Amino acid sequence: MKRATWKSKIGFIFAAAGSAIGLANIWRFPYIVGRYGGAAFICIYLVCLLLIGFPVFISEVLIGRETKKNPAGAFKKLGKDSFWTGSGLFTIITGFIISSLYSVVAGWVLGYLFSALFGHLHHFSSLSAVEETFHTFVGNPFWGLGFHLFFMLLCFGLLFLGVREGLEKGSKVMVPFLILILIALAIVGVSMPGAKAGLTFYFKPDWKLITPTAFLIALGHSFFTLSLGQGTMVTYGSYLSSKDNIPKSCLPIALIDTSIALLAGMAIFPIVFSQGLSPTEGPALIFYTLPLVFSQLKAGYILALLFFLLLTLAAITSEISALEPLISYLIDEKKWRRKKTVGVVCFGAFLLGVPMALSNFIAHKFSIFGQNLFDLVSFFALDVMVPIGGFLALILLAWRWGFKPAYEKLKEGSGALFQKNLLVRAYFKFTLKYCAPILMIFIFLKAINVL
Ligand code: PHE
């Protein structure tokens, strides 16, 4: 069977951007910024992106394009031994775990979309009322599970349609729409009375707040938001042709992804401060803050609806990309048919998500190290497994395959800037071979208190 490819270069850009832009930008970024020190955290996050995230992004797409295989096949082809096959499989498993976790949160978002639709999200008069609503929803096992299932079914539909009709077309429509809504919300945010304190928090760094854990979180997030370390970009890269220009496609994606996260913060923090909320609220941040704002605005109904629609769309294009590595693995290596594979993988991810969806309901009965299952799996998958997966891709490219041959391949399809420019080459050589791996090891050791 012929392997699927993107219909156009722009198709890859949209699909990869759709994958990158997701709950991490809009739901997670603001709350980790709030928890780990505002603007100071943003600075270290941007450094991680430039020195580690972006080079790894290019590496993963190149590994995919070069091998035209799923992550396990790709790692095996370049690494040539079972350690690397295992590493590729590790990234696929990471993606699968994340897809189940992601679907749980996306289920909440979908649930909120319905609440918004029925006009239940713009009548709040106090923070405690919003909190109560959130806990009533999330604490209700049928609500959490039902929307987790519903969300998974939506993704199943798109994946079923395949690479061109599902992944490519779906993302092309959704991504531009999503950017527009977010810009509108940021404008509302910054024009709120009292927005200034929020913007100060967001833009004025306080370096005392930066801890080793904050570094680990910034690193993990720079990977998670670009969908790295879990096979997604290797898989999406594998649908490219050798003529495609990787850096030219990846740079706008990284820029858009970062801008959207920054925009999301600009929409949320002015609101947080003008409502007298705490920025350190955690995962519930957007679920608390936004309904309060919607309640104060004349256009509250329509904004609430648009916002949760935006988040749902962003989550769908990301979720399908988290499921795709395992799907492509089963199609490539086990010769399964796409339709059957999509069904099995989506059902598996749904099942794996069940205990996590329930963990908010039964949290008080089953807490491990004082955290519920959801928090624990999310920390382990996002901040530990994802960076390890990205690290492995990096080492594979820079040291096993070798920087020199890899860079020769990267130049194929790349424009004039890549052919002779020594500065560009030096940036990639420095980051890929030395800077990124060393920084990553350092951050890891520091975070586990060895250094
Ligand atoms: N990048 C996605 C986001 O920002 C998350 C994601 C990670 C999606 C990995 C797919 C694979 O939400």
XYZ file of C-alpha atoms and ligand atoms in Angstrom:
463
model
C 0.000 0.000 0.000
C 1.310 3.437 -0.931
C 2.229 5.616 2.043
C 0.101 8.710 2.586
C 1.571 12.153 1.876
C 0.433 15.740 2.296
C -1.299 17.150 -0.745
C 0.579 20.440 -0.489
C 3.367 22.020 1.512
C 0.900 24.368 3.081
C -1.065 21.282 4.139
C 1.839 20.186 6.307
C 2.178 23.680 7.764
C -1.461 23.783 8.742
C -1.539 20.287 10.131
C 1.680 20.754 12.103
C 0.519 24.163 13.304
C -2.815 22.608 14.242
C -0.913 20.009 16.218
C 1.310 22.540 17.924
C -1.423 25.011 18.791
C -3.618 23.431 21.376
C -4.574 23.269 24.995
C -0.923 23.728 25.870
C -0.985 27.256 24.480
C -4.289 28.401 25.820
C -5.005 26.298 28.855
C -1.580 25.229 30.141
C 0.746 28.099 29.274
C -1.130 30.763 31.276
C -1.371 28.581 34.365
C 2.262 27.539 34.421
C 3.288 31.151 33.840
C 1.087 32.048 36.793
C 2.589 29.331 38.975
C 6.236 29.655 38.120
C 6.906 33.345 38.183
C 5.201 35.280 35.407
C 7.529 37.104 33.048
C 10.660 35.448 34.430
C 9.227 32.103 33.471
C 8.374 33.396 30.010
C 12.012 34.389 29.529
C 13.411 30.970 30.389
C 10.725 29.388 28.293
C 11.794 31.440 25.269
C 15.423 30.492 25.856
C 14.449 26.804 26.010
C 12.554 27.257 22.777
C 15.418 28.867 20.928
C 18.218 26.660 22.179
C 16.413 23.369 22.561
C 12.818 23.260 21.319
C 13.264 24.664 17.854
C 16.344 22.608 16.903
C 14.613 19.460 18.181
C 11.549 20.366 16.144
C 13.631 20.546 12.952
C 15.392 17.292 13.900
C 12.182 15.357 14.380
C 10.651 16.533 11.107
C 13.897 15.718 9.297
C 14.069 12.244 10.832
C 10.527 11.656 9.577
C 11.114 13.050 6.098
C 14.360 11.157 5.663
C 12.993 7.763 6.655
C 9.361 8.115 5.590
C 8.429 5.912 8.489
C 6.578 5.902 11.794
C 8.760 6.829 14.790
C 9.786 3.260 15.667
C 10.641 2.451 12.048
C 12.381 5.785 11.637
C 14.524 5.431 14.752
C 15.375 1.893 13.725
C 16.399 2.905 10.211
C 18.726 5.639 11.405
C 19.863 4.115 14.682
C 20.263 0.588 13.303
C 19.869 -1.305 16.547
C 17.237 -2.419 18.988
C 18.004 0.363 21.454
C 16.852 2.884 18.895
C 13.820 0.851 17.855
C 12.900 0.773 21.533
C 13.440 4.511 21.796
C 11.125 5.109 18.869
C 8.526 2.894 20.508
C 8.972 4.822 23.734
C 8.012 8.040 21.962
C 4.960 6.359 20.456
C 3.848 5.147 23.881
C 4.374 8.628 25.305
C 2.157 10.065 22.579
C -0.506 7.487 23.310
C -0.524 8.222 27.047
C -0.671 11.928 26.342
C -3.527 11.488 23.909
C -5.614 9.890 26.640
C -4.789 12.570 29.168
C -5.362 15.279 26.633
C -8.751 13.930 25.733
C -9.831 14.160 29.369
C -9.065 17.886 29.559
C -10.430 18.426 26.071
C -13.587 16.708 27.320
C -13.940 19.405 29.998
C -13.519 22.021 27.305
C -16.177 20.373 25.195
C -18.442 20.212 28.228
C -17.927 23.940 28.756
C -18.698 24.533 25.108
C -22.101 22.950 25.642
C -22.660 24.945 28.821
C -21.805 28.073 26.862
C -24.166 27.050 24.098
C -27.032 26.641 26.528
C -26.257 30.011 28.056
C -24.909 28.758 31.386
C -21.526 30.421 31.340
C -22.223 34.098 31.533
C -24.339 34.551 34.640
C -21.783 34.369 37.434
C -21.573 36.996 40.095
C -18.742 35.663 42.246
C -15.609 33.586 42.051
C -17.006 31.022 44.469
C -19.954 30.394 42.149
C -17.594 29.723 39.241
C -15.459 27.427 41.365
C -18.460 25.529 42.513
C -19.635 25.023 38.946
C -16.222 23.730 37.894
C -16.098 21.267 40.776
C -19.637 20.125 40.213
C -18.816 19.377 36.595
C -15.449 17.769 37.061
C -16.589 15.897 40.148
C -19.444 14.314 38.224
C -18.131 11.074 36.725
C -20.778 10.963 34.015
C -19.986 14.476 32.859
C -16.240 13.877 32.691
C -16.497 10.462 31.082
C -19.274 11.427 28.707
C -17.406 14.351 27.239
C -14.140 12.428 27.148
C -15.942 9.849 25.016
C -17.661 12.459 22.893
C -14.386 14.246 22.218
C -12.677 10.998 21.268
C -15.467 10.223 18.826
C -14.927 13.562 17.085
C -11.231 12.786 16.689
C -12.039 9.302 15.508
C -14.141 10.827 12.725
C -11.334 13.030 11.439
C -8.667 10.363 11.677
C -10.934 7.944 9.896
C -10.979 10.292 6.911
C -7.196 9.990 6.647
C -4.251 12.317 6.131
C -5.551 14.539 3.337
C -9.256 14.693 3.958
C -9.066 14.633 7.740
C -5.792 15.990 9.072
C -5.047 18.438 6.280
C -8.470 19.852 5.430
C -9.633 19.987 9.033
C -6.607 21.967 10.160
C -6.768 24.374 7.225
C -10.196 25.513 8.286
C -9.673 25.495 12.013
C -6.312 27.186 12.521
C -7.062 30.618 10.976
C -10.429 30.733 12.695
C -8.835 30.017 16.012
C -6.270 32.802 15.662
C -8.978 35.355 14.934
C -11.029 34.521 18.007
C -7.993 34.680 20.238
C -7.003 38.113 18.993
C -10.509 39.341 19.769
C -10.284 37.965 23.308
C -6.878 39.521 23.911
C -8.275 42.881 22.881
C -11.115 42.449 25.368
C -8.582 41.399 28.020
C -6.244 44.350 27.714
C -9.076 46.849 27.618
C -10.503 45.651 30.966
C -10.260 48.083 33.872
C -7.352 47.036 36.064
C -5.661 45.201 33.224
C -2.413 46.970 34.017
C -1.502 44.833 37.031
C -1.982 41.746 34.921
C 0.211 43.047 32.160
C 2.891 44.032 34.668
C 2.864 40.540 36.131
C 3.074 39.141 32.645
C 5.828 41.351 31.297
C 8.009 42.261 34.288
C 10.347 39.456 35.356
C 11.036 38.629 38.988
C 14.076 36.356 38.882
C 13.752 35.139 42.469
C 10.909 32.919 41.417
C 12.964 30.813 39.063
C 13.707 27.378 40.488
C 15.133 24.208 38.908
C 11.612 22.841 38.717
C 10.582 25.946 36.790
C 13.353 25.163 34.306
C 12.150 21.596 33.946
C 8.598 22.783 33.420
C 9.750 25.364 30.839
C 11.729 22.701 29.016
C 8.873 20.190 29.109
C 6.475 22.827 27.936
C 8.629 23.987 25.035
C 8.536 20.382 23.818
C 4.915 19.728 24.588
C 3.684 22.828 22.848
C 5.577 21.987 19.665
C 4.321 18.400 19.945
C 7.853 17.054 20.301
C 9.222 14.033 22.099
C 6.248 11.851 21.342
C 6.522 10.889 17.722
C 4.076 13.421 16.326
C 6.484 15.566 14.347
C 8.454 12.537 13.167
C 5.209 11.130 11.832
C 4.030 14.381 10.258
C 7.500 14.831 8.745
C 7.245 11.363 7.244
C 4.346 12.512 5.076
C 6.565 15.193 3.501
C 8.479 14.756 0.271
C 12.215 15.356 -0.024
C 11.552 18.501 -1.996
C 9.815 20.189 0.914
C 11.608 22.972 2.692
C 11.734 21.982 6.359
C 13.121 25.131 8.002
C 10.830 27.357 5.983
C 7.815 25.336 7.086
C 8.873 24.954 10.705
C 9.857 28.510 11.508
C 6.390 30.033 10.995
C 4.877 27.186 12.996
C 7.149 27.851 15.958
C 6.481 31.578 15.691
C 2.715 31.225 15.450
C 2.679 28.713 18.277
C 4.659 31.011 20.556
C 2.617 34.056 19.608
C -0.602 32.252 20.378
C 0.606 31.243 23.818
C 1.712 34.812 24.521
C -1.608 36.114 23.229
C -3.494 33.682 25.440
C -1.618 35.050 28.434
C -2.455 38.566 27.370
C -6.093 37.653 27.261
C -6.052 35.843 30.627
C -3.797 37.810 33.023
C -5.435 41.206 32.727
C -8.665 39.381 33.503
C -7.155 37.512 36.447
C -5.894 40.704 38.038
C -8.848 42.883 37.267
C -11.053 40.271 38.963
C -8.782 40.007 41.984
C -8.050 36.339 41.296
C -4.832 34.540 42.116
C -2.597 33.880 39.115
C -1.376 30.666 40.731
C -4.734 28.983 40.428
C -3.406 26.017 38.389
C -5.193 23.866 35.829
C -8.557 25.415 36.615
C -7.326 28.931 35.774
C -9.134 29.432 32.493
C -12.219 27.625 33.739
C -12.438 30.071 36.649
C -11.393 33.300 35.061
C -13.141 33.356 31.777
C -16.713 32.617 32.818
C -16.408 35.476 35.309
C -15.457 37.835 32.560
C -18.069 36.580 30.177
C -20.596 37.317 32.910
C -19.627 40.967 32.900
C -19.669 41.562 29.218
C -22.642 42.393 27.085
C -21.409 40.037 24.417
C -20.712 37.411 27.096
C -22.829 34.724 25.536
C -21.261 34.887 22.131
C -17.707 35.302 23.445
C -18.040 32.332 25.745
C -19.346 30.274 22.896
C -16.593 31.358 20.531
C -13.881 30.880 23.093
C -14.787 27.317 23.976
C -15.345 26.536 20.344
C -11.844 27.786 19.684
C -10.389 25.653 22.408
C -12.266 22.586 21.254
C -11.012 23.033 17.700
C -7.478 23.594 18.880
C -7.709 20.471 20.993
C -9.043 18.330 18.155
C -6.207 19.175 15.747
C -3.711 18.418 18.512
C -5.354 15.228 19.700
C -5.425 13.676 16.263
C -1.725 14.385 15.931
C -1.000 12.719 19.252
C -2.826 9.582 18.099
C -1.288 9.485 14.630
C 2.162 8.061 15.575
C 0.678 4.845 16.951
C -1.710 4.650 14.019
C 1.106 5.025 11.506
C 3.155 2.473 13.438
C 0.417 -0.146 13.244
C -0.171 0.567 9.557
C 3.549 0.539 8.628
C 4.794 -2.283 10.768
C 1.788 -4.473 11.397
C 0.138 -3.848 8.033
C -3.219 -3.041 9.592
C -5.813 -1.191 7.550
C -6.193 2.485 8.464
C -9.844 2.319 9.401
C -9.482 -0.604 11.758
C -6.347 0.943 13.278
C -8.032 4.250 13.945
C -10.906 2.486 15.712
C -8.643 0.373 17.912
C -6.290 3.218 18.828
C -9.045 5.694 19.671
C -10.845 3.125 21.778
C -7.606 2.257 23.585
C -6.885 5.921 24.316
C -10.409 6.362 25.582
C -10.032 3.427 27.971
C -6.700 4.646 29.254
C -8.249 8.030 29.910
C -11.075 6.576 32.016
C -9.165 6.318 35.316
C -7.790 9.794 34.741
C -11.192 11.232 34.014
C -12.402 9.591 37.197
C -9.445 10.641 39.267
C -10.979 13.989 40.064
C -14.014 12.187 41.299
C -12.189 9.656 43.428
C -9.130 11.790 44.108
C -9.518 11.817 47.817
C -9.558 8.013 47.908
C -6.648 7.347 45.606
C -3.915 9.807 45.989
C -0.338 8.845 45.289
C 2.384 11.064 46.792
C -0.404 13.471 47.666
C -1.394 13.909 44.038
C -4.261 12.409 42.167
C -3.688 10.105 39.234
C -4.369 12.829 36.702
C -1.715 15.184 38.108
C 0.793 12.415 38.514
C 0.442 11.020 35.011
C 0.452 14.490 33.577
C 3.674 15.431 35.361
C 5.351 12.191 34.439
C 4.275 12.165 30.793
C 4.646 15.864 30.024
C 7.647 16.847 32.081
C 9.613 13.612 32.137
C 8.736 11.307 29.221
C 8.366 14.087 26.640
C 11.797 15.642 27.287
C 13.381 12.169 27.295
C 11.762 11.422 23.917
C 12.990 14.729 22.517
C 16.445 14.087 23.924
C 16.572 10.697 22.225
C 15.584 12.207 18.864
C 18.280 14.808 19.280
C 21.011 12.299 20.103
C 19.879 10.058 17.290
C 20.227 12.863 14.782
C 23.296 14.657 16.039
C 25.384 11.763 17.265
C 24.133 8.485 15.859
C 23.177 9.509 12.348
C 25.723 12.333 12.625
C 25.341 16.062 12.380
C 27.177 16.309 9.056
C 25.113 13.876 6.986
C 21.948 15.042 8.698
C 22.669 18.656 7.837
C 23.333 17.698 4.224
C 19.855 16.174 4.157
C 18.338 19.207 5.838
C 19.762 21.353 3.053
C 17.771 19.360 0.490
C 14.708 21.362 -0.338
C 15.886 24.216 1.885
C 16.364 27.628 0.327
C 19.516 29.597 -0.377
C 19.933 30.626 3.246
C 20.806 27.057 4.090
C 23.104 26.281 1.215
C 26.069 28.413 2.147
C 25.295 30.428 5.227
C 27.808 29.439 7.879
C 25.966 31.199 10.646
C 22.867 29.099 10.160
C 24.976 25.965 10.097
C 26.810 27.053 13.225
C 23.503 27.656 15.033
C 22.289 24.158 14.253
C 25.608 22.516 14.985
C 26.010 24.336 18.265
C 22.469 23.750 19.482
C 21.959 20.216 18.233
C 25.306 18.706 19.087
C 26.253 20.502 22.261
C 24.009 23.095 23.718
C 20.667 21.283 23.725
C 21.882 17.904 25.046
C 24.082 19.468 27.716
C 21.397 21.865 28.870
C 18.874 19.071 28.991
C 21.078 16.819 31.084
C 21.812 19.731 33.365
C 18.153 20.630 33.824
C 17.281 17.009 34.513
C 19.991 16.517 37.104
C 19.152 19.781 38.745
C 15.476 18.942 38.884
C 16.180 15.617 40.573
C 18.544 17.422 42.928
C 21.736 15.747 41.882
C 23.552 18.987 41.169
N 1.107 20.709 21.090
C -0.145 20.395 21.640
C -0.697 21.576 22.423
O -0.098 22.605 22.450
C -0.124 19.202 22.523
C 0.294 18.001 21.824
C 1.424 17.388 22.173
C -0.416 17.484 20.788
C 1.837 16.282 21.499
C 0.011 16.386 20.134
C 1.144 15.782 20.479
O -1.725 21.482 23.009
